[in-house]
Coordinates of C-alpha atoms and ligand atoms in Angstrom, one line a residue:
Chain T
M1 CA 1.5 195.3 -71.3
N2 CA 3.2 193.6 -68.4
K3 CA 0.4 194.6 -66.1
F4 CA -2.2 192.6 -68.0
K5 CA -0.4 189.3 -67.5
L6 CA -1.6 189.3 -63.9
D7 CA -5.2 189.8 -64.9
W8 CA -6.2 186.4 -63.6
L9 CA -5.0 187.4 -60.1
I10 CA -5.7 191.1 -59.9
L11 CA -9.2 191.1 -61.3
P12 CA -10.6 188.5 -59.0
L13 CA -8.9 190.3 -56.1
I14 CA -10.6 193.5 -57.2
G15 CA -13.9 191.6 -57.2
V16 CA -13.4 190.4 -53.7
A17 CA -12.4 193.9 -52.6
I18 CA -15.6 195.4 -54.1
I19 CA -17.8 192.8 -52.2
L20 CA -15.9 193.4 -49.0
G21 CA -16.5 197.1 -49.5
V22 CA -20.2 196.7 -50.1
W23 CA -20.4 194.4 -47.0
A24 CA -18.5 196.9 -44.8
V25 CA -20.6 199.8 -45.9
S26 CA -23.9 197.9 -45.5
S27 CA -23.0 196.8 -42.0
A28 CA -22.1 200.4 -41.1
T29 CA -25.3 201.9 -42.6
W30 CA -28.6 200.1 -43.4
A31 CA -27.9 196.6 -41.9
K32 CA -26.8 197.4 -38.4
D33 CA -27.1 193.7 -37.3
L34 CA -24.8 192.5 -40.0
P35 CA -21.3 192.1 -38.5
S36 CA -18.5 194.0 -40.3
P37 CA -15.8 192.1 -42.1
L38 CA -13.3 192.8 -39.4
K39 CA -15.6 191.7 -36.6
T40 CA -16.4 188.5 -38.6
W41 CA -12.7 187.8 -38.9
E42 CA -12.0 188.4 -35.2
S43 CA -14.8 186.2 -34.1
S44 CA -14.1 183.4 -36.6
K45 CA -10.4 183.3 -35.9
P46 CA -10.5 180.5 -33.3
Y47 CA -12.5 178.3 -35.7
I48 CA -10.2 179.0 -38.7
L49 CA -6.8 178.9 -36.9
E50 CA -7.6 175.7 -35.1
P51 CA -9.7 174.1 -37.8
F52 CA -9.8 170.7 -36.2
A53 CA -10.2 171.7 -32.5
K54 CA -13.0 170.0 -30.5
R55 CA -14.2 172.1 -27.6
G56 CA -17.7 170.7 -27.4
E57 CA -20.4 169.0 -29.4
M58 CA -21.4 172.3 -31.2
D59 CA -18.1 174.1 -30.7
Q60 CA -15.5 172.7 -33.0
G61 CA -13.0 173.9 -35.6
I62 CA -14.7 174.7 -38.9
L63 CA -12.9 172.0 -40.9
R64 CA -13.9 169.4 -38.4
F65 CA -17.6 170.5 -38.9
T66 CA -16.9 170.4 -42.7
W67 CA -15.5 166.9 -42.4
Y68 CA -18.7 165.7 -40.6
S69 CA -20.8 167.2 -43.4
L70 CA -18.6 165.7 -46.1
V71 CA -18.9 162.2 -44.5
L72 CA -22.7 162.4 -44.5
V73 CA -22.7 163.8 -48.0
A74 CA -20.4 161.0 -49.2
Q75 CA -22.8 158.4 -47.8
G76 CA -25.9 160.0 -49.2
Y77 CA -24.3 160.7 -52.5
A78 CA -23.0 157.1 -52.8
L79 CA -26.6 155.9 -52.1
A80 CA -27.8 158.3 -54.9
L81 CA -25.4 156.9 -57.4
I82 CA -26.0 153.3 -56.5
I83 CA -29.8 153.7 -56.8
G84 CA -29.8 156.3 -59.6
T85 CA -27.5 154.7 -62.1
P86 CA -29.4 151.4 -62.5
I87 CA -32.7 153.4 -62.7
G88 CA -31.1 155.5 -65.5
F89 CA -30.1 152.3 -67.4
C90 CA -33.6 150.9 -67.1
L91 CA -35.1 154.2 -68.4
G92 CA -32.6 154.2 -71.3
L93 CA -33.1 150.6 -72.2
S94 CA -36.8 150.0 -71.8
K95 CA -39.6 152.0 -73.3
A96 CA -42.1 150.3 -71.1
F97 CA -40.1 151.2 -68.0
T98 CA -39.9 154.8 -69.2
K99 CA -43.6 155.0 -69.8
T100 CA -44.3 153.5 -66.4
F101 CA -42.0 155.6 -64.2
D102 CA -41.2 158.8 -66.2
P103 CA -44.3 160.7 -65.0
I104 CA -43.5 159.9 -61.4
I105 CA -39.9 161.0 -61.8
Q106 CA -40.9 164.2 -63.4
I107 CA -43.2 164.9 -60.5
L108 CA -40.8 163.9 -57.7
R109 CA -37.8 165.7 -59.3
P110 CA -38.7 169.3 -58.4
V111 CA -39.7 168.5 -54.8
S112 CA -37.4 170.5 -52.4
P113 CA -35.2 168.8 -49.8
L114 CA -37.1 170.7 -47.2
A115 CA -40.1 168.8 -48.1
W116 CA -38.4 165.4 -48.2
L117 CA -36.7 165.7 -44.8
P118 CA -39.7 165.4 -42.6
L119 CA -40.8 162.4 -44.6
G120 CA -37.3 160.9 -44.1
L121 CA -37.5 161.5 -40.4
V122 CA -41.0 159.8 -40.3
L123 CA -39.7 156.8 -42.3
F124 CA -36.9 156.2 -39.8
L125 CA -38.7 157.1 -36.6
G126 CA -38.3 153.5 -35.5
T127 CA -34.5 153.8 -35.4
G128 CA -34.8 156.3 -32.5
K129 CA -31.7 158.4 -32.0
E130 CA -30.4 157.7 -35.5
A131 CA -33.6 158.9 -37.2
G132 CA -31.9 162.2 -38.0
T133 CA -28.9 160.6 -39.7
Y134 CA -31.1 158.2 -41.7
G135 CA -33.6 160.9 -42.6
A136 CA -30.7 163.2 -43.8
L137 CA -29.2 160.3 -45.9
F138 CA -32.6 159.6 -47.4
T139 CA -33.1 163.2 -48.3
I140 CA -29.7 163.6 -49.8
A141 CA -30.1 160.4 -51.8
I142 CA -33.5 161.2 -53.2
C143 CA -32.7 164.8 -54.1
A144 CA -29.3 164.2 -55.5
M145 CA -30.3 161.1 -57.6
W146 CA -32.2 162.8 -60.4
P147 CA -29.3 164.3 -62.5
T148 CA -27.7 160.9 -62.4
V149 CA -30.9 159.1 -63.4
L150 CA -31.7 161.4 -66.3
N151 CA -28.2 161.8 -67.7
T152 CA -27.6 158.1 -67.6
A153 CA -30.9 157.5 -69.4
V154 CA -30.0 160.1 -72.1
G155 CA -26.5 158.5 -72.4
V156 CA -27.9 155.0 -72.9
R157 CA -30.3 156.2 -75.5
A158 CA -27.5 158.0 -77.3
V159 CA -25.3 154.8 -77.6
P160 CA -24.6 154.7 -81.4
Q161 CA -26.4 151.9 -83.2
D162 CA -23.1 150.9 -84.8
Y163 CA -21.7 149.8 -81.5
L164 CA -24.8 147.8 -80.7
N165 CA -24.6 146.2 -84.1
V166 CA -21.0 145.1 -83.4
G167 CA -22.4 143.5 -80.2
R168 CA -25.1 141.8 -82.2
V169 CA -22.8 140.4 -84.9
L170 CA -20.5 139.0 -82.2
K171 CA -23.6 137.6 -80.3
L172 CA -22.4 139.2 -77.1
S173 CA -24.5 138.1 -74.1
R174 CA -26.7 140.7 -72.3
W175 CA -24.1 141.0 -69.5
K176 CA -21.2 141.5 -72.0
T177 CA -23.2 144.0 -74.0
L178 CA -23.8 145.9 -70.8
T179 CA -20.2 145.8 -69.6
K180 CA -18.3 146.0 -72.9
I181 CA -20.5 148.4 -74.8
L182 CA -23.3 150.1 -73.0
I183 CA -21.5 151.2 -69.8
P184 CA -18.3 152.4 -71.5
A185 CA -20.4 154.3 -74.1
T186 CA -22.5 155.9 -71.5
L187 CA -19.7 156.8 -69.0
P188 CA -19.3 160.4 -70.2
Y189 CA -23.0 161.1 -69.7
M190 CA -23.0 159.3 -66.4
F191 CA -20.1 161.5 -65.1
T192 CA -21.9 164.6 -66.1
G193 CA -24.9 163.3 -64.0
F194 CA -22.5 162.4 -61.1
R195 CA -21.1 165.9 -61.0
L196 CA -24.5 167.6 -61.0
S197 CA -25.7 165.2 -58.3
L198 CA -22.8 166.0 -56.1
G199 CA -23.6 169.7 -56.3
I200 CA -27.2 169.0 -55.2
A201 CA -26.0 166.6 -52.4
W202 CA -23.9 169.4 -51.0
L203 CA -26.8 171.9 -51.2
V204 CA -29.1 169.4 -49.4
I205 CA -26.7 168.7 -46.6
V206 CA -27.0 172.2 -45.2
A207 CA -30.7 172.1 -45.1
A208 CA -30.7 168.6 -43.6
E209 CA -28.3 169.6 -40.8
M210 CA -30.2 172.7 -40.0
L211 CA -33.4 170.8 -39.5
T212 CA -31.9 167.9 -37.7
G213 CA -29.4 169.8 -35.6
R214 CA -26.6 167.4 -36.5
P215 CA -23.0 168.7 -36.0
G216 CA -21.7 169.9 -39.3
V217 CA -21.3 173.2 -41.2
G218 CA -25.1 173.5 -41.7
G219 CA -25.9 172.6 -38.1
F220 CA -23.3 175.0 -36.9
L221 CA -24.7 177.8 -39.0
W222 CA -28.2 177.3 -37.6
Q223 CA -27.0 177.0 -34.0
E224 CA -25.0 180.2 -34.2
Y225 CA -28.0 182.0 -35.7
N226 CA -30.0 180.9 -32.7
A227 CA -27.1 181.9 -30.4
L228 CA -27.1 185.4 -32.1
I229 CA -23.4 185.0 -33.2
Y230 CA -24.0 186.2 -36.7
E231 CA -20.3 186.3 -37.6
H232 CA -20.3 182.6 -37.8
I233 CA -23.2 182.5 -40.2
I234 CA -21.0 184.3 -42.7
L235 CA -18.0 182.1 -41.9
S236 CA -20.2 179.0 -42.6
I237 CA -21.5 180.5 -45.9
I238 CA -18.0 181.1 -47.1
I239 CA -16.8 177.6 -46.1
I240 CA -19.9 176.0 -47.7
G241 CA -19.3 177.9 -50.9
L242 CA -15.6 177.1 -51.0
V243 CA -16.1 173.4 -50.4
G244 CA -18.9 173.2 -53.0
F245 CA -16.6 174.9 -55.5
V246 CA -13.7 172.5 -54.8
L247 CA -16.0 169.5 -55.1
D248 CA -17.3 170.7 -58.5
R249 CA -13.8 171.2 -59.8
L250 CA -12.7 167.8 -58.7
M251 CA -15.7 166.2 -60.4
S252 CA -15.1 168.2 -63.6
L253 CA -11.6 166.8 -63.7
L254 CA -12.9 163.3 -63.4
E255 CA -15.6 164.1 -66.0
R256 CA -13.1 165.4 -68.5
R257 CA -11.0 162.2 -68.1
F258 CA -13.9 160.1 -69.1
R259 CA -15.1 162.3 -71.9
T260 CA -12.2 161.3 -74.0
A261 CA -12.5 157.6 -73.2
Chain S
M1 CA -27.3 124.8 -104.3
P2 CA -25.8 128.3 -103.9
F3 CA -23.9 129.2 -100.8
L4 CA -25.8 132.5 -100.2
E5 CA -29.2 133.0 -101.7
L6 CA -31.6 135.9 -101.6
S7 CA -34.9 135.4 -103.2
G8 CA -37.6 138.0 -103.7
V9 CA -36.3 140.2 -100.9
C10 CA -38.1 143.4 -100.2
K11 CA -37.4 145.9 -97.5
A12 CA -39.0 149.2 -96.5
F13 CA -38.5 151.4 -93.4
G14 CA -42.1 152.6 -93.1
G15 CA -41.8 154.7 -96.3
P16 CA -41.4 153.6 -99.9
E17 CA -39.7 150.3 -100.5
V18 CA -35.9 150.7 -100.3
L19 CA -35.2 147.3 -101.8
K20 CA -37.7 145.5 -104.1
D21 CA -37.6 142.0 -105.3
V22 CA -33.8 141.4 -104.8
N23 CA -32.5 138.0 -106.1
L24 CA -28.9 137.0 -105.6
S25 CA -27.1 133.8 -105.5
I26 CA -23.4 133.5 -104.6
E27 CA -21.3 130.3 -104.8
R28 CA -18.8 129.3 -102.0
G29 CA -15.5 131.0 -102.5
E30 CA -16.8 133.6 -104.9
F31 CA -15.8 137.3 -104.6
V32 CA -18.9 139.4 -105.6
A33 CA -18.9 143.2 -105.9
I34 CA -22.1 145.1 -105.7
V35 CA -21.9 148.6 -107.2
G36 CA -24.5 151.3 -106.9
Y37 CA -25.2 155.0 -106.3
S38 CA -25.2 156.2 -102.7
G39 CA -28.5 156.1 -101.0
S40 CA -29.7 153.2 -103.2
G41 CA -29.9 150.7 -100.4
K42 CA -26.5 149.0 -100.4
T43 CA -26.0 149.2 -96.6
T44 CA -29.6 147.9 -96.2
L45 CA -28.7 144.9 -98.4
I46 CA -25.6 144.1 -96.3
S47 CA -27.7 144.4 -93.1
L48 CA -30.2 141.9 -94.4
I49 CA -27.4 139.4 -95.2
A50 CA -25.8 140.1 -91.8
G51 CA -29.2 139.5 -90.1
L52 CA -29.2 143.0 -88.6
Q53 CA -32.4 143.7 -90.4
K54 CA -35.3 141.3 -91.4
P55 CA -36.7 141.4 -94.9
D56 CA -40.4 142.3 -95.2
A57 CA -40.8 139.7 -97.9
G58 CA -38.6 137.0 -99.4
T59 CA -35.8 135.0 -97.8
V60 CA -32.1 135.2 -97.2
K61 CA -30.4 131.8 -96.9
L62 CA -26.9 130.9 -96.1
N63 CA -26.0 127.2 -96.6
D64 CA -29.7 126.6 -97.2
L65 CA -30.5 127.8 -93.7
E66 CA -32.7 130.9 -93.4
I67 CA -30.9 133.8 -91.7
T68 CA -32.9 135.1 -88.8
A69 CA -30.3 136.8 -86.6
P70 CA -26.8 138.2 -86.8
G71 CA -23.9 136.0 -86.0
P72 CA -20.2 135.7 -86.2
D73 CA -20.3 133.3 -89.1
R74 CA -20.9 136.4 -91.2
G75 CA -18.0 138.9 -90.6
V76 CA -19.2 142.4 -91.3
V77 CA -16.9 145.3 -92.0
F78 CA -19.1 148.3 -91.4
Q79 CA -19.1 151.4 -93.5
N80 CA -17.9 153.6 -90.6
Y81 CA -15.4 151.0 -89.1
S82 CA -17.5 150.7 -85.9
L83 CA -14.5 150.1 -83.6
L84 CA -15.2 150.4 -79.9
P85 CA -13.3 153.6 -79.1
W86 CA -12.5 152.7 -75.5
L87 CA -10.7 149.5 -76.5
T88 CA -7.2 149.2 -78.1
V89 CA -6.7 147.5 -81.4
T90 CA -5.8 144.3 -79.7
E91 CA -8.8 144.5 -77.3
N92 CA -11.2 145.2 -80.1
I93 CA -10.1 142.1 -82.0
A94 CA -9.8 140.1 -78.8
L95 CA -13.4 140.8 -78.0
A96 CA -14.4 139.1 -81.2
V97 CA -12.0 136.2 -80.8
E98 CA -13.3 135.5 -77.3
Q99 CA -16.8 135.3 -78.5
V100 CA -16.1 133.0 -81.5
F101 CA -13.5 130.7 -79.8
P102 CA -14.6 130.5 -76.2
N103 CA -13.0 127.0 -75.9
H104 CA -9.5 128.0 -77.0
T105 CA -6.9 128.6 -74.3
P106 CA -6.0 132.3 -73.7
E107 CA -2.6 131.8 -75.3
K108 CA -4.2 130.4 -78.4
R109 CA -6.6 133.3 -78.6
A110 CA -3.9 135.8 -78.2
E111 CA -2.1 134.1 -81.0
L112 CA -5.1 134.4 -83.3
V113 CA -5.5 138.1 -82.4
A114 CA -1.8 138.8 -83.1
K115 CA -2.1 136.9 -86.4
A116 CA -5.1 138.9 -87.6
I117 CA -3.3 142.1 -86.7
A118 CA -0.2 141.0 -88.6
T119 CA -2.3 140.1 -91.6
V120 CA -3.3 143.7 -92.0
N121 CA 0.2 145.0 -91.2
L122 CA -0.8 146.7 -88.0
T123 CA 1.5 145.0 -85.4
P124 CA 3.3 148.2 -84.4
A125 CA -0.1 149.9 -83.7
S126 CA -1.6 147.0 -81.8
E127 CA -1.8 148.8 -78.4
K128 CA -3.2 152.1 -79.8
L129 CA -6.7 153.3 -79.4
P130 CA -8.8 153.9 -82.5
R131 CA -8.7 157.6 -82.2
Q132 CA -4.9 157.5 -82.4
L133 CA -5.1 155.8 -85.8
S134 CA -5.7 157.2 -89.3
G135 CA -8.8 156.3 -91.3
G136 CA -7.0 153.7 -93.3
M137 CA -5.5 152.1 -90.2
R138 CA -9.0 152.0 -88.5
Q139 CA -10.4 150.3 -91.6
R140 CA -7.6 147.7 -91.4
V141 CA -8.5 147.0 -87.8
S142 CA -12.1 146.5 -88.8
V143 CA -11.0 144.1 -91.5
A144 CA -8.7 142.3 -89.0
R145 CA -11.6 141.9 -86.6
A146 CA -13.8 140.4 -89.3
L147 CA -11.0 138.0 -90.4
A148 CA -10.2 137.0 -86.8
M149 CA -13.7 135.6 -86.5
D150 CA -12.9 133.2 -89.3
P151 CA -16.4 133.8 -90.8
Q152 CA -17.9 131.7 -93.6
I153 CA -18.5 134.9 -95.5
L154 CA -17.1 138.4 -95.4
L155 CA -19.5 141.3 -95.9
L156 CA -17.6 144.5 -96.7
D157 CA -19.8 147.7 -96.8
E158 CA -17.9 150.4 -98.7
P159 CA -14.8 149.6 -96.7
L160 CA -12.6 152.0 -98.6
S161 CA -14.8 154.8 -99.8
A162 CA -14.0 157.1 -96.9
L163 CA -10.2 156.9 -97.6
D164 CA -7.9 159.0 -99.8
A165 CA -7.0 157.5 -103.2
L166 CA -3.5 156.4 -102.3
T167 CA -4.5 154.6 -99.1
R168 CA -7.4 153.1 -101.0
S169 CA -5.2 151.5 -103.6
T170 CA -2.8 150.2 -100.9
L171 CA -5.7 148.6 -99.1
Q172 CA -7.2 147.2 -102.3
D173 CA -3.9 145.4 -102.9
E174 CA -4.0 144.1 -99.4
F175 CA -7.5 142.8 -99.8
E176 CA -6.5 141.0 -103.0
R177 CA -3.5 139.4 -101.1
I178 CA -5.7 138.4 -98.2
W179 CA -8.4 136.9 -100.4
E180 CA -5.8 135.0 -102.5
A181 CA -4.5 133.5 -99.3
D182 CA -7.8 131.8 -98.2
K183 CA -10.4 132.4 -100.8
K184 CA -13.3 133.3 -98.5
T185 CA -16.7 134.1 -99.9
V186 CA -16.8 137.9 -100.1
V187 CA -19.6 140.4 -100.8
L188 CA -18.0 143.8 -101.4
I189 CA -20.1 146.9 -101.6
T190 CA -18.5 149.7 -103.5
N191 CA -19.2 152.7 -105.6
D192 CA -15.8 152.4 -107.4
V193 CA -16.0 150.4 -110.6
D194 CA -12.2 150.1 -110.8
E195 CA -12.1 148.6 -107.3
A196 CA -14.8 146.1 -108.2
L197 CA -12.9 145.1 -111.4
L198 CA -9.6 144.7 -109.5
L199 CA -11.0 142.5 -106.8
A200 CA -14.2 140.7 -107.9
D201 CA -15.1 137.6 -109.8
R202 CA -18.5 139.1 -110.6
I203 CA -20.0 142.6 -110.5
I204 CA -23.6 143.2 -109.9
P205 CA -25.1 146.7 -110.2
L206 CA -27.8 147.9 -107.9
T207 CA -30.3 150.1 -109.5
P208 CA -31.0 153.5 -107.9
G209 CA -33.8 153.5 -105.3
P210 CA -36.4 153.8 -104.2
G211 CA -37.4 150.2 -105.0
A212 CA -33.7 149.3 -105.8
T213 CA -33.1 145.9 -107.2
L214 CA -30.0 144.0 -108.6
G215 CA -29.3 144.3 -112.2
E216 CA -27.6 141.9 -114.6
S217 CA -24.3 140.6 -113.3
V218 CA -21.1 141.0 -115.2
A219 CA -18.4 138.2 -114.9
V220 CA -14.9 139.6 -114.5
T221 CA -12.8 137.2 -116.4
L222 CA -9.4 139.0 -115.9
A223 CA -6.6 136.7 -114.8
R224 CA -5.4 136.8 -111.3
P225 CA -3.4 138.1 -109.6
R226 CA -4.4 141.4 -111.1
D227 CA -1.9 144.2 -111.3
R228 CA -3.5 147.6 -111.3
K229 CA -0.8 149.1 -113.6
A230 CA -1.1 146.4 -116.2
L231 CA -4.9 146.4 -116.0
N232 CA -5.1 150.0 -117.2
H233 CA -3.9 148.9 -120.6
D234 CA -5.8 145.6 -120.8
P235 CA -8.5 145.8 -123.5
E236 CA -10.7 143.4 -121.6
F237 CA -10.5 145.6 -118.5
K238 CA -11.5 148.6 -120.6
R239 CA -14.4 146.7 -122.1
L240 CA -15.7 145.5 -118.8
R241 CA -15.3 148.9 -117.2
A242 CA -17.2 150.6 -120.0
L243 CA -19.9 147.9 -119.7
V244 CA -20.5 148.4 -116.0
T245 CA -20.2 152.1 -116.1
N246 CA -22.7 152.4 -119.0
Q247 CA -25.1 150.1 -117.1
L248 CA -24.9 152.4 -114.1
L249 CA -25.1 155.5 -116.2
G250 CA -28.1 154.1 -117.9
Y251 CA -29.9 153.8 -114.5
G252 CA -28.7 157.3 -113.7
A253 CA -30.3 158.6 -116.9
K254 CA -33.5 156.9 -116.2
R255 CA -33.4 158.4 -112.8
K256 CA -32.9 161.8 -114.3
A257 CA -35.9 161.4 -116.5
T258 CA -38.2 160.3 -113.7
V259 CA -37.2 162.4 -110.7
T260 CA -38.6 165.9 -110.7
K261 CA -38.5 168.3 -107.8
K262 CA -40.7 171.3 -107.2
L263 CA -38.8 174.2 -105.9
T264 CA -40.6 177.2 -104.5
L265 CA -39.0 180.4 -105.5
P266 CA -39.8 183.6 -103.6
D267 CA -40.5 186.5 -105.9
I268 CA -38.1 189.1 -104.6
L269 CA -36.5 192.0 -106.5
P270 CA -33.0 193.0 -105.3
E271 CA -33.0 196.4 -103.6
D272 CA -31.3 199.2 -105.6
L273 CA -28.8 200.7 -103.2
D274 CA -28.1 203.6 -105.5
V275 CA -31.6 205.0 -105.0
P276 CA -31.7 207.2 -101.9
R277 CA -33.2 205.3 -99.0
T278 CA -36.2 207.6 -98.6
T279 CA -37.4 207.1 -102.2
R280 CA -36.4 203.4 -102.4
K281 CA -39.2 200.9 -102.6
R282 CA -39.9 199.3 -99.2
P283 CA -38.5 195.7 -99.1
L284 CA -41.3 193.1 -99.2
R285 CA -42.6 191.6 -96.0
P286 CA -42.6 187.8 -95.9
H287 CA -46.4 187.5 -96.3
E288 CA -46.3 189.8 -99.3
I289 CA -43.9 187.5 -101.2
K290 CA -45.5 185.9 -104.2
R291 CA -44.5 182.2 -104.6
E292 CA -44.1 180.4 -107.9
E293 CA -43.3 176.7 -108.4
V294 CA -40.7 175.6 -110.8
A295 CA -40.2 172.0 -111.8
V296 CA -36.5 170.9 -111.8
S297 CA -35.1 167.6 -113.1
A298 CA -32.5 166.2 -110.7
Ligands
ADP1 N1 -32.8 152.2 -90.3 C1 -33.4 152.9 -91.3 N2 -34.5 153.6 -91.0 C2 -35.1 154.3 -92.0 N3 -34.6 154.5 -93.2 C3 -33.5 153.8 -93.5 C4 -32.8 153.0 -92.6 N4 -31.7 152.5 -93.2 C5 -31.7 153.0 -94.4 N5 -32.8 153.8 -94.6 C6 -33.1 154.5 -95.9 O1 -32.9 153.5 -96.9 C7 -32.3 154.2 -98.1 C8 -31.0 153.4 -98.4 O2 -30.1 153.6 -97.4 P1 -28.7 152.8 -97.4 O3 -29.0 151.3 -97.5 O4 -27.9 153.3 -96.2 O5 -28.0 153.3 -98.8 P2 -26.5 153.2 -99.3 O6 -25.8 152.3 -98.3 O7 -26.6 152.6 -100.6 O8 -26.0 154.6 -99.3 C9 -32.0 155.6 -97.7 O9 -33.1 156.4 -98.3 C10 -32.2 155.6 -96.2 O10 -32.7 156.8 -95.8
MG2 MG1 -24.1 152.7 -97.2

């Protein structure tokens, strides 16, 4: 019986062990170019043990790269929320607005970040050296925006008529109705949208960095692929996954806080 | 000139008329109870007076002015409390007070809020959120909010029907006390005849819908303050109670006679599990089921 109490620790470790085993066997047999786990560790050590080192533009500690990526994601994500939330409110509040823009939104929503990025670069060609950064921001914002837009719209439509009736009886102004009733009632939906948007923003950053060659985890991954240092591709994938996981957990914590409000 | 006057009011929501030719006049300071079956259109009637809905025909007038929009001169206590769940008791009431008395100083407004909370005996819970309160306490907050607006008329939509019997009688006594204190005009919607008799000056039955309309009003002549224990033995109370109840039951009987439903019964025989599976009759497939219609009086 005692053994089972450690389930939560032992079982995930077994899972990791199985994957490592498959990886090791694969690199030894059918995928000769895939570095083995041990080789990956040896080669990644300097990047992990000195995570904030800066040896050159594209030769930095892995957490330093992650930090660059996070900063860019934060900016693009902030842009997505600032643009997406008001659009969501307009969609939720106005039937005419919905009829006008919903078809466009439905068509733009499934477009891949890889398709947006070149357009972003073209849009900001005039800025010269910074075009990469602005193009990446544009791509993150436009791809990450949709869950926020749609969840906010659903949330606004779901505000109970009772709350709105209270506002009408009290003759609340439009502004007060928005701040005292609509926004608080919509917050749980908004935060669900925010969480999903952050996930997408993090997905997009890697693609954006790959194509623009900016320093960051994605840029590093692509550069090391071109430099034939395949160990670092795996290192980057693991870091990207871990960071994405942590971001999602943090957002769920926030989301849960607002669900009860 | 009556204080509140409805004449020839009709209301439909796209389907059959919910309310048909409703006429009502209420004097200032009067406490009127409207009793009716659930689903007959009581909430709709309150919404029309509150201005949350517009009548399809007829007029609703307060002080001889036609009601076109909701406003804080008509304090509504909604059937489901309708407190804003993200605001504390104090904040919920303060929101109303800020709207109605924008020219008061903040201190004066805080005083009004505190007074309203004290009136319904909720001072110890004033910093709680609605979800931390029991149903009875939420309903008191809702009443306090309506009182704090100092409305010309209070519209109470089944304020107590979601509560247990004990809480309900406590709150009925509180309503009586509050009303005795400043004699506001009140329209109380209820489905409890005893509650109406305890509180109201006049009881008006609402006939069952669709096409509900107000029946003949019954004046409650019992002396105030009314004591629920003494009332139970009061012959006049018993007479009025029988009168109103019979009036409602009369409508109910008429409803029984007129409403018929057609139920479709599938013709299925139960499987006999004692017969061995191989020789048992095959169960019917859905398209093989014969349907027959049976008329049922509701
Ligand atoms: N906003 C609405 N839209 C459509 N139908 C409504 C609406 N409000 C009420 N009704 C209908 O009107 C009838 C009376 O409802 P209501 O006034 O809530 O009854 P009560 O309060 O007496 O239980 C019901 O059949 C209900 O379905
Ligand atoms: Mg109702």
